[in-house]
PDB file of N, CA and C in Angstrom:
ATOM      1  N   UNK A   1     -55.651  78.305 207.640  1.00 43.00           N
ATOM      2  CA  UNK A   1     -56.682  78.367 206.632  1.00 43.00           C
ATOM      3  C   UNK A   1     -56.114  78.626 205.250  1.00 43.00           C
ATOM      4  N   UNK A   2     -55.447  79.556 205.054  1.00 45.00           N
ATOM      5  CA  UNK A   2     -54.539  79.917 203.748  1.00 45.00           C
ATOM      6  C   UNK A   2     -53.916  78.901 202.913  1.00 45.00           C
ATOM      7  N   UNK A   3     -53.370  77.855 203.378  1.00 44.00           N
ATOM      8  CA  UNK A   3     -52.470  76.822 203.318  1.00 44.00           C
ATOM      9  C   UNK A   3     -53.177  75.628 202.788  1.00 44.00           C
ATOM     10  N   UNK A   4     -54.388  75.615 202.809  1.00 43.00           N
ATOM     11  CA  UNK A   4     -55.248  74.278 202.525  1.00 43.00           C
ATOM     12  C   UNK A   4     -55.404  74.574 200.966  1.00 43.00           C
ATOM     13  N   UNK A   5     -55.786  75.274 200.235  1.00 47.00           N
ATOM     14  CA  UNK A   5     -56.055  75.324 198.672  1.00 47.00           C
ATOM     15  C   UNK A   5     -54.513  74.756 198.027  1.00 47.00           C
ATOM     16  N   UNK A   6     -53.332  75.199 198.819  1.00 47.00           N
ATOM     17  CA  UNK A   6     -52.322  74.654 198.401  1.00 47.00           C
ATOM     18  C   UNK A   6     -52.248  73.256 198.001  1.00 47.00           C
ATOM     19  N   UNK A   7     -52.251  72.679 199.208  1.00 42.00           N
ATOM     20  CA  UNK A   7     -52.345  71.485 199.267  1.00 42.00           C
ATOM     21  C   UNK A   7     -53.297  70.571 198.811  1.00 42.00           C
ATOM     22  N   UNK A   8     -54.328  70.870 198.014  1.00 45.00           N
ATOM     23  CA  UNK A   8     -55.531  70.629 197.448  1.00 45.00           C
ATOM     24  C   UNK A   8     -54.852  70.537 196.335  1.00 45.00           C
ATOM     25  N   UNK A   9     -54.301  71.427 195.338  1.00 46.00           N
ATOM     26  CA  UNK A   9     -53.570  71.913 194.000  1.00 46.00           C
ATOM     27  C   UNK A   9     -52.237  70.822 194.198  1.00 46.00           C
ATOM     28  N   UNK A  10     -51.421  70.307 195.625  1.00 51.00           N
ATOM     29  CA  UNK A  10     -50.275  69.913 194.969  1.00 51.00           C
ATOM     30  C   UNK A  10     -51.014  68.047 195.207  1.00 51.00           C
ATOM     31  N   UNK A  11     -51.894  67.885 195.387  1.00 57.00           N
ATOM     32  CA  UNK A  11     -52.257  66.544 195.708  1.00 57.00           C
ATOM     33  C   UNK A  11     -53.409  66.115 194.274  1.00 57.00           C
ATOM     34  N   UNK A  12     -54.707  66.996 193.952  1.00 73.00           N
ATOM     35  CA  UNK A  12     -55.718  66.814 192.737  1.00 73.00           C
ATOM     36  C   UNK A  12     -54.415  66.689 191.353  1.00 73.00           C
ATOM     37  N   UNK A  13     -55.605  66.060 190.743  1.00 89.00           N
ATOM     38  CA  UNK A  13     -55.226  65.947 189.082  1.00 89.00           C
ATOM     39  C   UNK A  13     -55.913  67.066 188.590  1.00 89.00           C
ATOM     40  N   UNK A  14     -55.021  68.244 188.174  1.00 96.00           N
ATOM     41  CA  UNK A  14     -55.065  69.128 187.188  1.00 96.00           C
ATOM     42  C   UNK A  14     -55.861  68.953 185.814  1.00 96.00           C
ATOM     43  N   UNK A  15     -56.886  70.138 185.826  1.00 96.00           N
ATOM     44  CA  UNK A  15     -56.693  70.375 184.079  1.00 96.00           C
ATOM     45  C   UNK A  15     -57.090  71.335 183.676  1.00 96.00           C
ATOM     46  N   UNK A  16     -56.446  71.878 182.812  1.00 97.00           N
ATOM     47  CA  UNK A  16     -57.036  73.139 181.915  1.00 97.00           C
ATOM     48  C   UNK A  16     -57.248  73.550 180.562  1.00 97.00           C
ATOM     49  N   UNK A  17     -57.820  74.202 180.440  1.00 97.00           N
ATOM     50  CA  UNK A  17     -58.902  75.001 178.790  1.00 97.00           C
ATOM     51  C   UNK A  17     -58.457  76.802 179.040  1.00 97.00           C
ATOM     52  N   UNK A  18     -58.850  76.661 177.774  1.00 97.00           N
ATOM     53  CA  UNK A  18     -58.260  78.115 177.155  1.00 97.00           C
ATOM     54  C   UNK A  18     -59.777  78.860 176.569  1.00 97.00           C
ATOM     55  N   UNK A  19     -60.706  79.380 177.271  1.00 96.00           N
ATOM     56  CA  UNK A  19     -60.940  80.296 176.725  1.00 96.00           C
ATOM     57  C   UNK A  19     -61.109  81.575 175.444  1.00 96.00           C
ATOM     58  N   UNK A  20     -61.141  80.883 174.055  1.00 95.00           N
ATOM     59  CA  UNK A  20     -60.437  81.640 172.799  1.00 95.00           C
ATOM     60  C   UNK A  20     -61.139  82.808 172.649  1.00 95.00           C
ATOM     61  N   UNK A  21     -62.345  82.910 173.178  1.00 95.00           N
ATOM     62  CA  UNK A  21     -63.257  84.444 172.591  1.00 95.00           C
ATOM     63  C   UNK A  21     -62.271  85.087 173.725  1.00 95.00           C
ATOM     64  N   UNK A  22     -61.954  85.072 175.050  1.00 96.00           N
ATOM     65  CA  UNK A  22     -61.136  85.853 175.651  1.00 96.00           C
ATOM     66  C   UNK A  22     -59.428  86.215 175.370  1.00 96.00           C
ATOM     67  N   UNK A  23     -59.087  84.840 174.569  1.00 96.00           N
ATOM     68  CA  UNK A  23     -57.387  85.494 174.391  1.00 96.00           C
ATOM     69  C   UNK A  23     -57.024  86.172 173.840  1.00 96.00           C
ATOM     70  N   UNK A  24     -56.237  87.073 174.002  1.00 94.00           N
ATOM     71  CA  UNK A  24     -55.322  88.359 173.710  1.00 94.00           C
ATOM     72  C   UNK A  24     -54.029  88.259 172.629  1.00 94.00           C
ATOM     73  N   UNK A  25     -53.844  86.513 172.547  1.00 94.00           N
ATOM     74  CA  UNK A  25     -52.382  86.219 172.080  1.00 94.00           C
ATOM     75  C   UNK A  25     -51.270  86.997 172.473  1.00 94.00           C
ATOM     76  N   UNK A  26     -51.377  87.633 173.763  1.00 94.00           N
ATOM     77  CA  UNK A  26     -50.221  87.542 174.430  1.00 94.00           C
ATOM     78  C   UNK A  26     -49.085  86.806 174.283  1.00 94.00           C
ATOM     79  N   UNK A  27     -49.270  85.725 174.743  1.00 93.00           N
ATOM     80  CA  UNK A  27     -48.476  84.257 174.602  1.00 93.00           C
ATOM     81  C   UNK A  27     -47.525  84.337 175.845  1.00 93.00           C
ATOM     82  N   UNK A  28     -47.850  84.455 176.944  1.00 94.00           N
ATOM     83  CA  UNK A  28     -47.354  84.403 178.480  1.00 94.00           C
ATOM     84  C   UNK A  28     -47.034  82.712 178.659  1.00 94.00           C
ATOM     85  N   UNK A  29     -48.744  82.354 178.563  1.00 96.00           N
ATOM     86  CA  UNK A  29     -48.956  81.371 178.625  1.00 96.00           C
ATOM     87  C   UNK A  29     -47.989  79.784 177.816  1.00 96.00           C
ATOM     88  N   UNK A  30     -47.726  80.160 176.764  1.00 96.00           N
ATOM     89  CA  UNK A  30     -47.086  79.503 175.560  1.00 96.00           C
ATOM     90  C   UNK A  30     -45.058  79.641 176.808  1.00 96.00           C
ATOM     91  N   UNK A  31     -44.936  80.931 176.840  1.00 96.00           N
ATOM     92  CA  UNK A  31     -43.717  81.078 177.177  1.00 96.00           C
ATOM     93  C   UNK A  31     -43.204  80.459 178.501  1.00 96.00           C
ATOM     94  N   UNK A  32     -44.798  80.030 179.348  1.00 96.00           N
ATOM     95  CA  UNK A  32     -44.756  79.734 180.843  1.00 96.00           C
ATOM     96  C   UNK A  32     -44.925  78.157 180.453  1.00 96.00           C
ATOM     97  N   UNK A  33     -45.116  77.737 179.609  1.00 96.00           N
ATOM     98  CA  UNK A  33     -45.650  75.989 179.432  1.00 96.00           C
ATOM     99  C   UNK A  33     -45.601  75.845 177.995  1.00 96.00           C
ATOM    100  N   UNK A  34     -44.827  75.606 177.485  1.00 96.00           N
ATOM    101  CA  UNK A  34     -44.614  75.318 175.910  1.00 96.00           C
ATOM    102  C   UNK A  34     -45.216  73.931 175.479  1.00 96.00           C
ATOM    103  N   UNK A  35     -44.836  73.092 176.785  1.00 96.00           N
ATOM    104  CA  UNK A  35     -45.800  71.682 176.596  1.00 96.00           C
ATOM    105  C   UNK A  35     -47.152  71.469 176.854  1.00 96.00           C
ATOM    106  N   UNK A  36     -47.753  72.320 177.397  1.00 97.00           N
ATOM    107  CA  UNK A  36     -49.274  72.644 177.247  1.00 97.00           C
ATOM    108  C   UNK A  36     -49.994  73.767 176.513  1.00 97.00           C
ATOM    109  N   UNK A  37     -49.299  74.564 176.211  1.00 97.00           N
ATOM    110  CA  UNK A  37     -50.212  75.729 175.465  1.00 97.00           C
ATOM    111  C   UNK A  37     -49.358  75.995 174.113  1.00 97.00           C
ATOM    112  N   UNK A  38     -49.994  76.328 173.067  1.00 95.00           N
ATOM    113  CA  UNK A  38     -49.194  76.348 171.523  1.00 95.00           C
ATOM    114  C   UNK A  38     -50.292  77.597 171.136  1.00 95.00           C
ATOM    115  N   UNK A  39     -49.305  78.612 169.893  1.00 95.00           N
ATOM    116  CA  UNK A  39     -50.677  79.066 168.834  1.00 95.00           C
ATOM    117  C   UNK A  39     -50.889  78.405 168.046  1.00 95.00           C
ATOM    118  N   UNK A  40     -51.790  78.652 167.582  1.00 94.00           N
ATOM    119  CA  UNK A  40     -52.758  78.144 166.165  1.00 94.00           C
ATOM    120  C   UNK A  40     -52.096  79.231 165.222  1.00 94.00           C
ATOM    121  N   UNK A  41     -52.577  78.991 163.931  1.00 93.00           N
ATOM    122  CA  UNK A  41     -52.462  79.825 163.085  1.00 93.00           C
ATOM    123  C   UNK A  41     -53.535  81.300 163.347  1.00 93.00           C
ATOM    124  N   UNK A  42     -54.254  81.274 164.040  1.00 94.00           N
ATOM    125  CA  UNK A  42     -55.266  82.251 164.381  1.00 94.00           C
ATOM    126  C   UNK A  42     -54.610  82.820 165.139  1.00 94.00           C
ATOM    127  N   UNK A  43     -53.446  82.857 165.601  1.00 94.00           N
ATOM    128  CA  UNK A  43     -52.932  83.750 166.945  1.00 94.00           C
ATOM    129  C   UNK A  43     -53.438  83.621 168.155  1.00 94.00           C
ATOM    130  N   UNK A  44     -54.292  82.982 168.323  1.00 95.00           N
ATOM    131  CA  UNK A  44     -54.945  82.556 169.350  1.00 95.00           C
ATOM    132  C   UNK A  44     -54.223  81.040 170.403  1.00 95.00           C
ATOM    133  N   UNK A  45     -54.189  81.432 171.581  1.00 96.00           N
ATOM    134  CA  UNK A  45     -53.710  79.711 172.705  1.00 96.00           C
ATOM    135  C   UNK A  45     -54.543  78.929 172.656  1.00 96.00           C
ATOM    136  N   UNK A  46     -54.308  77.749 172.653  1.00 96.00           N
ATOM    137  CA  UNK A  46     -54.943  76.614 172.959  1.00 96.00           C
ATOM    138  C   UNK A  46     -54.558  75.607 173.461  1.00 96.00           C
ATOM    139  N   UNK A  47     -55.075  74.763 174.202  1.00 97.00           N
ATOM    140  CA  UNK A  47     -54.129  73.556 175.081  1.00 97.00           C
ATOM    141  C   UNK A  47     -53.471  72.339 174.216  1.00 97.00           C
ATOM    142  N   UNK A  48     -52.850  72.026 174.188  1.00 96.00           N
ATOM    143  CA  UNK A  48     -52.416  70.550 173.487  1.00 96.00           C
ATOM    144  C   UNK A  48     -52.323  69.062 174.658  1.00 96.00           C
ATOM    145  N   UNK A  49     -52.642  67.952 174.408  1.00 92.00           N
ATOM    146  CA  UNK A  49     -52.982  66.974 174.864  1.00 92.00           C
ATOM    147  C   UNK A  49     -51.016  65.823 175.214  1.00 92.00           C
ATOM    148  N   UNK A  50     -50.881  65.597 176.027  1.00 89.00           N
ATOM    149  CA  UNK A  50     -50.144  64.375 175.799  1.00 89.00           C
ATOM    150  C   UNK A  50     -49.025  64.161 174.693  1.00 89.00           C
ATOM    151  N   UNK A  51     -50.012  63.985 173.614  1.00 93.00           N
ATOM    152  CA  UNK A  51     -49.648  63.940 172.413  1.00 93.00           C
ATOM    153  C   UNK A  51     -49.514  64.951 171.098  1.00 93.00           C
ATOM    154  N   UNK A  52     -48.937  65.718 172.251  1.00 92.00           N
ATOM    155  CA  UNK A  52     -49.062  67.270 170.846  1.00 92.00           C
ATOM    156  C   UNK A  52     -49.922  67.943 170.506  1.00 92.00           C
ATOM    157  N   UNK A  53     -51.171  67.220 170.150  1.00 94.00           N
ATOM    158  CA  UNK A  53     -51.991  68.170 169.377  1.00 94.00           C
ATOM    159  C   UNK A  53     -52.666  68.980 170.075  1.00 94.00           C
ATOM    160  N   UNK A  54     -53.274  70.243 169.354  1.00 94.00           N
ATOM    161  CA  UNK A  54     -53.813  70.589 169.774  1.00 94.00           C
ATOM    162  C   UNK A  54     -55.442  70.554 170.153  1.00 94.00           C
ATOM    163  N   UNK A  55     -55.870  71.051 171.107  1.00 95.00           N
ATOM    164  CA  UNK A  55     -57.250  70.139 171.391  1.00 95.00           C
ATOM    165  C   UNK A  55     -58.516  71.831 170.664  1.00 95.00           C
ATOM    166  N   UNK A  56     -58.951  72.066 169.354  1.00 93.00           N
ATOM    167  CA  UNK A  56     -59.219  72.540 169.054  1.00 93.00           C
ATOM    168  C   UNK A  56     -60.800  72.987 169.604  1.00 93.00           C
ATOM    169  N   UNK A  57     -61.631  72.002 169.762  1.00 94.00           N
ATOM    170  CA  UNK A  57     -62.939  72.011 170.430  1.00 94.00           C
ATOM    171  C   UNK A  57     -63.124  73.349 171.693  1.00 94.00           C
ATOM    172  N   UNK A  58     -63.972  74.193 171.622  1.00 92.00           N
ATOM    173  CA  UNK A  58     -64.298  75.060 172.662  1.00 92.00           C
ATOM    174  C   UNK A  58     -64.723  74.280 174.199  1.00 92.00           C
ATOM    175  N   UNK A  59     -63.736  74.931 175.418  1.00 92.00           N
ATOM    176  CA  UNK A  59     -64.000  74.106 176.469  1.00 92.00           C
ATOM    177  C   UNK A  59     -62.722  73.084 176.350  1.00 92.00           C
ATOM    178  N   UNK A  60     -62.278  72.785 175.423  1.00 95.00           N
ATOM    179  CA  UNK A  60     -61.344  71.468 174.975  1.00 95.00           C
ATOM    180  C   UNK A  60     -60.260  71.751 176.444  1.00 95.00           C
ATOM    181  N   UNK A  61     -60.318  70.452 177.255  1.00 95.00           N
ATOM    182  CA  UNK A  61     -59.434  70.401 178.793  1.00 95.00           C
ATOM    183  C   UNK A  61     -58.473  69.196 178.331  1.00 95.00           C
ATOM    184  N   UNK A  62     -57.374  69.408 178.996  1.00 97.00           N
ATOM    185  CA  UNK A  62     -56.423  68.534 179.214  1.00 97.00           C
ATOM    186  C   UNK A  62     -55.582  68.575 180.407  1.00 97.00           C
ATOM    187  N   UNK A  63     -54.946  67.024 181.413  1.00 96.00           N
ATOM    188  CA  UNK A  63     -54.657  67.006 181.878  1.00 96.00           C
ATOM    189  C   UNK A  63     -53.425  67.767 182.298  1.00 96.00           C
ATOM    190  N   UNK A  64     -53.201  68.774 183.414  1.00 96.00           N
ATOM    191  CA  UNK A  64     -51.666  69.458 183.532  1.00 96.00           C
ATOM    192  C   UNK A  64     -50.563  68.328 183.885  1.00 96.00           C
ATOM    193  N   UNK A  65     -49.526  68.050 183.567  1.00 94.00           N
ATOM    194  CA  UNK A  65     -48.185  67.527 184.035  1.00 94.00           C
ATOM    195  C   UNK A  65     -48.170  67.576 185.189  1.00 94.00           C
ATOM    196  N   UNK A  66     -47.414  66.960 185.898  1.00 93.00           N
ATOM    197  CA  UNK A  66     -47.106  67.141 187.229  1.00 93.00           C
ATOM    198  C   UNK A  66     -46.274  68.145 187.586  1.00 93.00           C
ATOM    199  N   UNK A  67     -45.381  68.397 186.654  1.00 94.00           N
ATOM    200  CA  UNK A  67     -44.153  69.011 187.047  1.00 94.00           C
ATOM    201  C   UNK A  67     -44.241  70.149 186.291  1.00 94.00           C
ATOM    202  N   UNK A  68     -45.351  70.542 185.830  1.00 95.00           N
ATOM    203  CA  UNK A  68     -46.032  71.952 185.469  1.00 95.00           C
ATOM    204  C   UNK A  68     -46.839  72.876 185.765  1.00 95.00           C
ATOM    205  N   UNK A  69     -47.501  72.151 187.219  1.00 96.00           N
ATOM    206  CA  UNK A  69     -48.198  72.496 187.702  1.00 96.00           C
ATOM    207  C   UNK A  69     -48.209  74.315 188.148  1.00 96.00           C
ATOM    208  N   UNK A  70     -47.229  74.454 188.688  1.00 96.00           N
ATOM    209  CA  UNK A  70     -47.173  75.877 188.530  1.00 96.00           C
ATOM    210  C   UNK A  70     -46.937  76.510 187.720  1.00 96.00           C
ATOM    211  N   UNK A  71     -46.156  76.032 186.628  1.00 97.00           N
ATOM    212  CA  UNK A  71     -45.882  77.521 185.276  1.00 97.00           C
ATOM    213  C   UNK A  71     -47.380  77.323 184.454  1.00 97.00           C
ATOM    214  N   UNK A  72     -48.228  76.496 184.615  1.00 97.00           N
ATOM    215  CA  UNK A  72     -49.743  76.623 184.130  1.00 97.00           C
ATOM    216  C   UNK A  72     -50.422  77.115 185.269  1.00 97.00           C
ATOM    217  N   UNK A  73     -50.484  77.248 186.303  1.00 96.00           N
ATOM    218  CA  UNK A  73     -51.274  77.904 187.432  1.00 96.00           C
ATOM    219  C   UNK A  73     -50.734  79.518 187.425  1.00 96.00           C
ATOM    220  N   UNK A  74     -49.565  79.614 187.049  1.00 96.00           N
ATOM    221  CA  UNK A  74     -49.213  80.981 186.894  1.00 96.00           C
ATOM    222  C   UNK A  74     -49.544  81.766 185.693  1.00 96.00           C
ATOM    223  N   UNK A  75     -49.319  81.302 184.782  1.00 97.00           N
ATOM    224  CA  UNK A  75     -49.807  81.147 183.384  1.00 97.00           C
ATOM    225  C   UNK A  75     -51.149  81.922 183.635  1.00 97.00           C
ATOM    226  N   UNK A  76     -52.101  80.845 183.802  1.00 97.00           N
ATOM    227  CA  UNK A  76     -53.508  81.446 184.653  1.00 97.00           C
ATOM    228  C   UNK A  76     -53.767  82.856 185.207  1.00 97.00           C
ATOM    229  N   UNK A  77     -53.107  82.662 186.279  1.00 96.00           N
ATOM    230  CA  UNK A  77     -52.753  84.240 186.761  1.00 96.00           C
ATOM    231  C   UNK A  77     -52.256  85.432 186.492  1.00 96.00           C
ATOM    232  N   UNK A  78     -51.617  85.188 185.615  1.00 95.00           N
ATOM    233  CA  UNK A  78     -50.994  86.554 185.012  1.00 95.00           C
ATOM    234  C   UNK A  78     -51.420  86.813 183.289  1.00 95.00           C
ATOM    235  N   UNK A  79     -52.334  85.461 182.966  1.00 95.00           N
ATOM    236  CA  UNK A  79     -53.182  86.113 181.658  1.00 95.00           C
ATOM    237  C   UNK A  79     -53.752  86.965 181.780  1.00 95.00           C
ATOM    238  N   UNK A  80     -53.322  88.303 180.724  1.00 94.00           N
ATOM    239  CA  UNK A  80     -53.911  89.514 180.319  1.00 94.00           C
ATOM    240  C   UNK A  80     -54.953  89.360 180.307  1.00 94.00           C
ATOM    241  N   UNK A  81     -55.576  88.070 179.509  1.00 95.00           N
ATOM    242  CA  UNK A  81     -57.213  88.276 178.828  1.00 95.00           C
ATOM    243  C   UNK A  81     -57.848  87.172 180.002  1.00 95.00           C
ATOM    244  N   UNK A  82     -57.222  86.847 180.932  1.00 96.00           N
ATOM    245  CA  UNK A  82     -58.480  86.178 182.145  1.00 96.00           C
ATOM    246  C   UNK A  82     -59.147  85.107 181.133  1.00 96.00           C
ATOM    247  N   UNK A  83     -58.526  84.302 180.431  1.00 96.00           N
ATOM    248  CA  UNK A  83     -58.626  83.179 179.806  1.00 96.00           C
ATOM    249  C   UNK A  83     -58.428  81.969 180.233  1.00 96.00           C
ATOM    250  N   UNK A  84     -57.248  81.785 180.737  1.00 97.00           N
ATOM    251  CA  UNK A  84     -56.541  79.910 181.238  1.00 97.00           C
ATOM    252  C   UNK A  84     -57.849  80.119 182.494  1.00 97.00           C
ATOM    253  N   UNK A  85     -58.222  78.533 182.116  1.00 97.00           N
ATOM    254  CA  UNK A  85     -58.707  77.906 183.927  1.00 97.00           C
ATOM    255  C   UNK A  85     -58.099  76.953 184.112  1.00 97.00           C
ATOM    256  N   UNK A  86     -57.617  76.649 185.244  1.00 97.00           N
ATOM    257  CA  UNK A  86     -56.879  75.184 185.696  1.00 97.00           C
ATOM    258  C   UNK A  86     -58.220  75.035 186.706  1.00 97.00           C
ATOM    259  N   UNK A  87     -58.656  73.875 187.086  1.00 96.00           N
ATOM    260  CA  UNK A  87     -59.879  72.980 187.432  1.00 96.00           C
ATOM    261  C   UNK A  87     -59.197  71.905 188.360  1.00 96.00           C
ATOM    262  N   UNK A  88     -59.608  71.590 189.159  1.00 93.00           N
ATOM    263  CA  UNK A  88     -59.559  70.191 190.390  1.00 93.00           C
ATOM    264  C   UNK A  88     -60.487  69.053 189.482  1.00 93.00           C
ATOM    265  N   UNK A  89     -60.046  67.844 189.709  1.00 87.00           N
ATOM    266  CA  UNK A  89     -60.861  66.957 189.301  1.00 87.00           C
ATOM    267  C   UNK A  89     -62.543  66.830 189.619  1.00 87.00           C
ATOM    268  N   UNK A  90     -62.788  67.361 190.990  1.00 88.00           N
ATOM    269  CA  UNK A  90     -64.489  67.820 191.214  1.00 88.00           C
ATOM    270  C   UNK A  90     -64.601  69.224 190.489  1.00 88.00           C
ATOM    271  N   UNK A  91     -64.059  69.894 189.872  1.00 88.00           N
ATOM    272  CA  UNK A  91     -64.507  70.973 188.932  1.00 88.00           C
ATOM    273  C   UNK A  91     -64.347  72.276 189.607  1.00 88.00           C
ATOM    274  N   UNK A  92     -63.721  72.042 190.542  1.00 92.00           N
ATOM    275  CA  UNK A  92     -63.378  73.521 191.582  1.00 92.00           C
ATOM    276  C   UNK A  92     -62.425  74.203 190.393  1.00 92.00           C
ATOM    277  N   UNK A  93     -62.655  75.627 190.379  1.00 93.00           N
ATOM    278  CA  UNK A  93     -61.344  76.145 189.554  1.00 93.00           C
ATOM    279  C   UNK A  93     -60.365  76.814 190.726  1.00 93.00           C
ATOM    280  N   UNK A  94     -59.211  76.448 190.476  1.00 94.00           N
ATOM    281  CA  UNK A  94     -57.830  76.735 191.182  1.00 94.00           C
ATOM    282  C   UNK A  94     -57.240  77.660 190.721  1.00 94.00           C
ATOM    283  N   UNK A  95     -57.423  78.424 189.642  1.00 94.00           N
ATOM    284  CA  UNK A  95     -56.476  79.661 189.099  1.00 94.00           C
ATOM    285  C   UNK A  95     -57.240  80.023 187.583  1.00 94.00           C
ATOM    286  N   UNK A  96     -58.132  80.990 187.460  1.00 93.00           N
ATOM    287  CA  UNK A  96     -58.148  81.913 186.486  1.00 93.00           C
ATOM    288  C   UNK A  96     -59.310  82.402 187.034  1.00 93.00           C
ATOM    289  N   UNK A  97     -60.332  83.213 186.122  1.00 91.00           N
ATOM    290  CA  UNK A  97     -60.987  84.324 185.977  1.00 91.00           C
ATOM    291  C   UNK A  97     -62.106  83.742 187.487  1.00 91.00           C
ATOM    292  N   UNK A  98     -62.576  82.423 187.288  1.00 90.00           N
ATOM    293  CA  UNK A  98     -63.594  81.852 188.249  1.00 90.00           C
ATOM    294  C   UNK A  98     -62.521  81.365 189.397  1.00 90.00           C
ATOM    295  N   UNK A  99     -61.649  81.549 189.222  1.00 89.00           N
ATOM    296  CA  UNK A  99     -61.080  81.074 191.363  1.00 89.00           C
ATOM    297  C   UNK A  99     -61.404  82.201 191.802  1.00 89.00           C
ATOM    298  N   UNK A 100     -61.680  81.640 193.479  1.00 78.00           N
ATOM    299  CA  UNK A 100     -61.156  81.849 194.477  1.00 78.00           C
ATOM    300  C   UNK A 100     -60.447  82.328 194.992  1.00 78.00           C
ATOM    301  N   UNK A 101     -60.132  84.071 195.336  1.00 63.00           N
ATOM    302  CA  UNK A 101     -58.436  84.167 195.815  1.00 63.00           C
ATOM    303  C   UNK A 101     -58.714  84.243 197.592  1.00 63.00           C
TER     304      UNK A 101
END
């Protein structure tokens, strides 16, 4: 039974949003995935897209990498402020404040 959410997470297309009324600017997140999470000038995380930018819009999701999948699922997990969600393509959340443990 344990073993199935795994395999759910290494097979779905990833994505995640940042939460800004909750971040702490820690910057865990930034240090765990430099290619998905950046600050703003606000001190605040936010996701960046593909193409760098950052996706400023509240809610603003972007697809995770493949090969990032865990330093953004961890990321998730060990945010101070219970901010990152990583999401399954049906909208299940896989790692932050709304998963499942």
């Amino acid at each position: 039974m344990g073993g199935a959410p795994v395999a759910e997470v290494a097979t779905d297309q990833l994505q995640v949003w940042v939460d800004q009324d909750l971040c702490t600017g820690d910057g865990l997140c930034v240090q765990y995935a430099p290619e998905v999470f950046e600050f703003d000038i606000d001190g605040l995380a936010y996701v960046k897209g593909a193409d760098g930018e950052l996706r400023m819009a509240p809610g603003s999701r972007v697809d995770v990498p493949e090969h990032l999948r865990l330093e953004v699922i961890d990321s998730a997990k060990e945010c101070p402020g219970d901010c990152i969600h990583v999401v399954r393509g049906d909208g299940v959340e896989v790692a932050g404040p709304d998963a499942e443990d």
